[in-house]
């Protein structure tokens, strides 16, 4: 059966949806990076198909990392299938069929064919899980070592035992259509995450000392009700100055060079002050108002840079800047980076409520405009009530003690005041955190199956 993928083509200045038809397993394999927007690694990918007159129309898609332990495969397959089917049903478009992909490069001494055979039980689990939900897998492909194999082909001698070579990147029919439409594949998730992971350079010792020092200076002030608002003003004013510095810096080509340039523009003391200040929920929500227009791009760069400065035992402190990065990315239309940043925020702190709410909303395909309206309203209200208290670089003005997450149906946790040690931060964003945990829970160490590229697959924790 042919499969139709929508691809926007420019037409007289407007964007009109056209269909690209994929007919063979090879075309399906070559199309995967364009269906996702990136090249998956060590991934299970499910793509939903709706039946349109005997033609499969691509719909929702979901991705999870391949669990290292085969004993987890059945549960992960069920989780992924249920999430995609239920999510489609909520949107009024339940999938009629599925296409499954297993993507993994060989380990040392392993061949692509051995990878395919090793993952065959996982493909079988996916087919069973989807079949039980009346959304049968009509094609299941393993992609490894530049080749692909079909788990669904029953014809003897049809498929080469050593797999079929993948086409050259950018030569498939969908690749040509994507290029014409101006759509680009953004490399791998590993490259995207690298922009948000802690630095491993010579600046790390200096940054840890700066974080210790900032914690001892700021935490007592944040805990004191009379000084909390002053710390918020100072934090947002400092962030505004750094944003202007980022905005005025010359353009640098390439993500790696651009991130290095931003790291050079941000001092260790400044980064520490901002990281500790943003642990306060009200301050963080004020910073979240840099979300659109000319403010969004430099704000995203700043939140990435701050996440990279959460080094050593300060890994959990990254929940705040990672959540802000995810929010700005989502608000700007970049759902891929939004999902990854928010998932990493939950990896840093699974109890971080703002990240959890945004992650769910983003993955369920909700419109970020409702959150933007809430933040705009708070910003305008503060500016109207106390314009004389605005500071240079402050996008919002002083707060009233409440935040967007606190007013979101009353679902946020009440603030608590624990005993404090010198180096601190806040868990849910509202209360300072006790001394940083060494490495019990670090980004990227979440169990497989926790993070999905669709909110329809339930999170743990």
XYZ file of C-alpha atoms in Angstrom:
461
model
C 0.000 0.000 0.000
C 1.358 3.502 -0.785
C 1.880 5.948 2.050
C 1.254 9.691 1.747
C 3.383 12.229 3.623
C 2.353 15.876 3.604
C 5.072 18.306 2.580
C 4.552 22.097 2.389
C 5.579 23.586 -0.937
C 5.837 27.330 -1.466
C 3.216 28.519 -3.906
C 2.838 32.187 -4.875
C 4.262 33.272 -1.547
C 2.022 30.995 0.442
C 2.559 27.490 1.787
C 0.303 24.816 0.387
C 0.237 21.205 1.508
C 1.197 18.684 -1.154
C 1.536 14.956 -0.875
C 4.630 12.862 -1.377
C 3.892 9.183 -1.970
C 6.223 6.519 -0.570
C 5.770 3.010 -1.937
C 8.666 0.804 -0.864
C 10.403 -0.130 2.394
C 13.508 1.619 1.078
C 11.618 4.880 0.637
C 10.167 4.502 4.127
C 13.645 3.947 5.570
C 15.129 6.946 3.752
C 12.196 9.140 4.811
C 12.575 8.626 8.574
C 14.846 11.627 9.310
C 12.442 13.888 7.406
C 9.430 12.526 9.268
C 11.090 13.313 12.603
C 13.218 16.318 11.702
C 16.404 14.646 12.973
C 18.353 11.408 12.617
C 17.374 9.022 15.428
C 19.976 6.950 17.245
C 19.335 3.936 19.496
C 15.644 4.546 18.994
C 12.269 2.889 18.697
C 10.079 4.999 16.430
C 6.384 4.438 15.792
C 4.611 6.368 13.043
C 0.825 6.324 12.875
C -1.055 5.916 9.601
C -4.665 6.809 8.922
C -6.457 4.965 6.128
C -7.582 7.285 3.352
C -9.191 5.211 0.602
C -6.594 2.460 0.675
C -3.684 4.893 1.149
C -1.845 5.316 4.430
C -1.611 8.950 5.542
C 1.219 9.701 7.987
C 0.032 11.058 11.309
C 1.473 11.164 14.813
C 4.861 9.741 15.638
C 6.616 8.784 18.867
C 10.159 7.849 19.863
C 11.772 6.140 22.826
C 15.298 4.991 23.464
C 15.867 1.260 23.077
C 16.112 -0.211 26.606
C 19.391 -1.956 27.294
C 17.650 -4.883 28.970
C 15.423 -7.081 26.769
C 13.216 -7.724 29.782
C 11.964 -4.140 29.456
C 11.071 -4.378 25.774
C 7.518 -5.672 26.144
C 6.543 -2.931 28.619
C 8.140 -0.188 26.514
C 6.418 -1.437 23.347
C 3.075 -1.385 25.129
C 3.747 2.083 26.549
C 4.689 3.529 23.188
C 1.767 1.964 21.310
C -0.818 2.976 23.903
C 0.502 6.512 24.026
C 0.334 6.987 20.280
C -3.098 5.361 19.895
C -4.664 7.221 22.826
C -3.104 10.505 21.781
C -4.498 10.122 18.266
C -7.919 9.285 19.672
C -7.894 12.443 21.824
C -7.149 14.487 18.709
C -9.921 12.774 16.783
C -7.568 10.861 14.475
C -6.919 7.389 15.902
C -4.318 5.485 13.854
C -5.518 2.671 11.629
C -2.049 1.216 11.094
C 1.549 1.709 12.205
C 5.036 1.750 10.752
C 7.766 0.775 13.224
C 11.473 1.550 13.058
C 14.321 0.188 15.177
C 17.488 2.245 14.762
C 20.739 1.161 16.370
C 24.338 1.030 15.211
C 26.349 -2.149 15.857
C 28.421 -2.476 19.003
C 32.126 -3.193 18.647
C 32.559 -6.510 16.863
C 28.876 -6.713 15.923
C 27.389 -6.573 12.430
C 24.242 -4.847 11.281
C 22.612 -8.205 10.621
C 23.362 -9.300 14.191
C 21.744 -6.082 15.453
C 18.666 -6.881 13.396
C 18.427 -10.405 14.804
C 19.034 -9.220 18.350
C 16.217 -6.671 18.085
C 13.759 -9.057 16.431
C 11.950 -9.809 19.748
C 11.473 -6.062 20.235
C 9.934 -5.751 16.777
C 7.656 -8.677 17.648
C 6.602 -6.956 20.887
C 5.755 -3.780 18.964
C 3.654 -5.723 16.478
C 1.764 -7.496 19.258
C 1.189 -4.292 21.256
C -0.123 -2.375 18.244
C -2.226 -5.313 17.055
C -3.994 -5.514 20.408
C -5.015 -1.885 19.949
C -6.405 -2.504 16.440
C -3.576 -0.546 14.835
C -1.499 -3.287 13.178
C 2.114 -2.710 12.179
C 2.179 -3.035 8.399
C 5.939 -2.473 8.128
C 8.699 -2.857 10.712
C 12.211 -1.876 9.701
C 15.573 -2.253 11.381
C 18.125 0.391 10.354
C 21.718 -0.342 11.274
C 25.170 0.245 9.822
C 23.845 2.044 6.752
C 21.455 -0.792 5.831
C 17.868 -1.754 6.527
C 15.921 -4.984 6.990
C 12.176 -5.610 6.970
C 10.682 -7.741 9.742
C 7.400 -7.986 7.834
C 8.572 -9.369 4.500
C 7.472 -13.010 4.264
C 8.670 -13.687 0.714
C 11.534 -16.154 0.602
C 14.638 -14.730 -1.041
C 13.111 -11.268 -1.385
C 15.373 -9.370 0.996
C 19.167 -9.747 1.096
C 20.368 -11.485 4.241
C 22.900 -8.726 4.815
C 20.280 -6.020 4.380
C 19.614 -3.436 1.714
C 21.934 -0.408 1.540
C 20.330 2.877 2.496
C 20.175 5.500 -0.213
C 22.593 8.375 -0.166
C 21.401 11.052 2.281
C 19.237 13.634 0.590
C 18.411 11.544 -2.489
C 14.999 10.107 -1.525
C 11.772 11.516 -2.914
C 10.860 12.923 0.491
C 14.325 14.441 0.876
C 13.936 16.241 -2.439
C 10.518 17.512 -1.430
C 11.831 18.640 1.957
C 14.726 20.502 0.341
C 12.355 22.269 -2.020
C 10.154 23.219 0.916
C 13.126 24.557 2.896
C 12.906 21.847 5.557
C 16.200 20.649 7.017
C 17.202 17.625 9.050
C 18.940 18.806 12.207
C 21.511 16.084 12.746
C 21.124 13.775 15.732
C 19.578 14.119 19.165
C 23.040 13.612 20.622
C 24.198 16.807 18.923
C 21.155 18.691 20.173
C 21.593 17.487 23.755
C 25.274 18.425 23.678
C 24.213 22.085 23.613
C 22.465 21.602 26.969
C 24.867 19.317 28.849
C 27.321 20.576 31.497
C 30.648 21.859 30.275
C 33.692 19.624 30.585
C 36.338 22.285 30.095
C 38.863 24.003 32.311
C 36.211 26.449 33.518
C 34.470 23.764 35.629
C 36.440 24.240 38.901
C 36.014 28.013 38.750
C 32.303 27.615 38.029
C 31.792 25.256 40.989
C 33.485 27.748 43.332
C 31.309 30.541 41.949
C 28.158 28.466 42.524
C 29.209 27.692 46.111
C 29.869 31.370 46.774
C 26.615 32.533 45.169
C 24.667 29.966 47.171
C 26.030 31.219 50.479
C 25.230 34.814 49.540
C 21.808 34.400 47.912
C 19.983 31.649 49.766
C 19.553 33.503 53.066
C 18.221 36.492 51.134
C 15.788 34.366 49.097
C 14.468 32.771 52.293
C 13.888 36.181 53.839
C 10.495 37.485 52.689
C 11.693 41.101 52.790
C 14.665 40.409 50.523
C 13.173 37.846 48.140
C 11.696 40.462 45.804
C 14.987 42.372 45.792
C 16.869 39.230 44.730
C 14.320 38.724 41.969
C 14.885 42.287 40.712
C 18.642 41.827 40.760
C 18.430 38.478 38.968
C 16.189 39.736 36.175
C 18.242 42.915 35.770
C 21.444 40.872 35.448
C 19.758 38.549 32.942
C 18.695 41.589 30.934
C 22.255 42.891 30.769
C 23.558 39.509 29.611
C 20.807 39.288 26.997
C 21.814 42.642 25.563
C 25.411 41.434 25.462
C 24.308 38.309 23.578
C 22.172 40.356 21.190
C 25.002 42.751 20.345
C 27.607 40.011 19.789
C 28.634 39.348 16.165
C 26.935 36.439 14.445
C 28.933 33.191 14.457
C 28.177 30.341 12.072
C 27.784 26.815 13.372
C 26.188 25.691 16.644
C 29.454 24.663 18.256
C 31.202 27.970 17.608
C 28.101 29.957 18.557
C 27.816 28.156 21.894
C 31.500 28.675 22.621
C 31.104 32.368 21.881
C 28.151 32.578 24.305
C 30.148 30.744 26.976
C 32.904 33.337 26.607
C 30.371 36.161 26.992
C 29.077 34.792 30.313
C 31.246 35.105 33.414
C 31.310 32.402 36.082
C 30.028 34.756 38.797
C 27.231 35.967 36.528
C 26.223 32.414 35.638
C 26.217 31.354 39.285
C 24.094 34.324 40.363
C 21.565 33.662 37.603
C 21.407 29.906 38.223
C 20.784 30.389 41.946
C 18.359 33.278 41.410
C 16.276 31.289 38.932
C 15.653 28.584 41.541
C 12.999 30.919 42.913
C 9.769 30.117 41.096
C 8.521 33.702 40.828
C 11.839 34.867 39.375
C 11.873 31.972 36.922
C 8.359 32.760 35.700
C 9.295 36.393 35.187
C 12.238 35.278 33.080
C 9.879 33.041 31.099
C 8.267 36.170 29.673
C 11.221 36.514 27.266
C 9.417 34.133 24.936
C 8.663 35.820 21.619
C 9.776 38.458 19.158
C 13.325 39.770 19.364
C 13.630 38.600 22.973
C 13.232 34.879 22.281
C 16.471 34.043 20.427
C 18.947 35.620 22.896
C 16.901 34.266 25.811
C 17.163 30.723 24.445
C 20.918 31.175 24.060
C 21.174 32.358 27.670
C 19.162 29.455 29.080
C 21.303 26.990 27.114
C 24.470 28.635 28.418
C 23.222 28.511 32.013
C 22.311 24.836 31.666
C 25.871 24.174 30.513
C 27.169 25.895 33.678
C 25.307 23.540 36.053
C 28.468 21.528 36.546
C 29.627 18.970 39.079
C 27.195 18.489 41.974
C 24.909 21.223 40.610
C 23.244 19.005 38.006
C 19.784 19.289 39.574
C 19.967 23.071 39.456
C 19.757 22.806 35.664
C 16.028 22.043 35.892
C 15.218 25.771 35.848
C 17.324 26.892 32.836
C 16.473 23.712 30.933
C 12.769 24.319 31.499
C 13.141 27.915 30.331
C 15.028 26.721 27.241
C 12.295 24.200 26.513
C 9.578 26.786 26.994
C 11.178 29.369 24.684
C 11.859 26.700 22.051
C 8.230 25.543 22.189
C 6.937 29.118 22.099
C 9.141 29.730 19.030
C 7.794 26.658 17.220
C 10.776 24.333 17.745
C 9.046 21.329 19.284
C 12.084 19.080 18.863
C 14.391 21.126 21.084
C 11.490 21.852 23.416
C 10.848 18.168 24.036
C 14.511 17.389 24.554
C 15.158 20.326 26.901
C 12.045 19.617 28.971
C 12.869 15.909 29.128
C 16.364 16.795 30.320
C 14.862 19.135 32.929
C 12.805 16.232 34.241
C 15.949 14.114 34.162
C 17.641 16.703 36.370
C 14.623 16.844 38.701
C 11.657 14.517 38.019
C 9.511 16.535 40.469
C 9.955 19.862 38.684
C 6.321 20.797 38.123
C 6.722 23.532 35.508
C 8.777 21.220 33.291
C 6.261 18.404 33.726
C 3.294 20.594 32.759
C 5.075 22.079 29.736
C 6.379 18.673 28.612
C 2.895 17.200 28.667
C 1.344 20.167 26.877
C 4.051 20.246 24.187
C 3.901 16.528 23.539
C 0.114 16.517 23.312
C 0.275 19.127 20.560
C -1.360 21.930 22.523
C -0.995 25.535 21.432
C 1.579 27.469 23.528
C -0.443 30.643 22.993
C -2.501 29.966 26.126
C 0.681 30.043 28.233
C 1.932 33.111 26.367
C -1.335 34.939 27.107
C -0.983 34.175 30.800
C 2.592 35.465 30.908
C 1.739 38.546 28.849
C -1.105 39.334 31.226
C 1.145 39.155 34.272
C 3.773 41.291 32.574
C 1.274 43.952 31.534
C -0.341 43.929 34.960
C 2.924 44.561 36.758
C 3.951 47.267 34.334
C 0.600 49.012 34.790
C 0.636 48.755 38.587
C 4.235 49.682 39.260
C 5.899 51.245 36.211
C 8.214 53.313 38.412
C 9.875 50.155 39.716
C 10.976 48.747 36.375
C 14.706 48.210 36.043
C 16.889 48.247 32.966
C 16.592 44.989 31.127
C 13.602 43.817 33.202
C 11.001 42.341 30.855
C 8.244 42.356 33.427
C 8.721 44.584 36.448
C 8.322 43.432 40.066
C 5.976 40.575 40.780
C 3.105 40.261 43.197
C 4.481 37.086 44.751
C 2.550 34.765 42.437
C 3.771 33.041 39.304
C 2.246 31.598 36.178
C 2.719 28.082 37.503
C 1.178 29.021 40.852
C -1.929 30.417 39.156
C -2.283 27.409 36.841
C -5.331 25.912 38.465
C -3.704 25.912 41.871
C -1.780 22.772 40.962
C 1.674 23.947 42.035
C 3.083 22.818 45.331
C 3.024 25.258 48.251
C 6.386 26.698 49.116
C 8.252 25.098 51.980
C 11.304 26.272 53.859
C 13.793 23.521 54.617
C 17.005 23.802 56.554
C 19.625 25.338 54.305
C 23.268 24.576 53.708
C 25.577 26.973 51.879
C 25.107 25.778 48.273
C 21.404 25.754 47.443
C 18.633 25.868 44.902
C 14.944 24.976 44.615
C 13.277 21.765 43.508
C 9.874 22.824 42.226
C 11.214 26.273 41.620
C 9.549 27.880 44.645
C 11.828 27.026 47.533
C 15.606 26.982 47.773
C 17.211 23.584 47.487
C 19.375 22.046 50.162
C 22.997 21.304 49.384
C 23.484 19.948 45.862
C 23.328 16.196 45.508
C 26.521 14.671 44.259
C 25.436 12.442 41.413
C 22.470 10.366 42.527
C 20.261 11.832 39.865
C 22.023 13.367 36.859
C 20.781 14.421 33.469
C 20.728 11.627 30.989
C 20.595 8.938 33.698
C 16.858 8.430 33.656
C 15.648 4.867 33.104
C 14.923 3.954 29.512
C 11.260 4.326 28.714
C 10.869 7.438 30.847
C 11.304 9.960 28.069
C 9.221 9.809 24.955
C 8.932 12.232 22.094
C 5.222 12.183 22.629
C 3.388 13.042 25.813
C 1.042 10.202 25.019
C 3.619 7.820 26.438
C 3.378 8.167 30.206
C 6.296 9.390 32.227
C 7.496 7.809 35.425
C 8.482 9.639 38.566
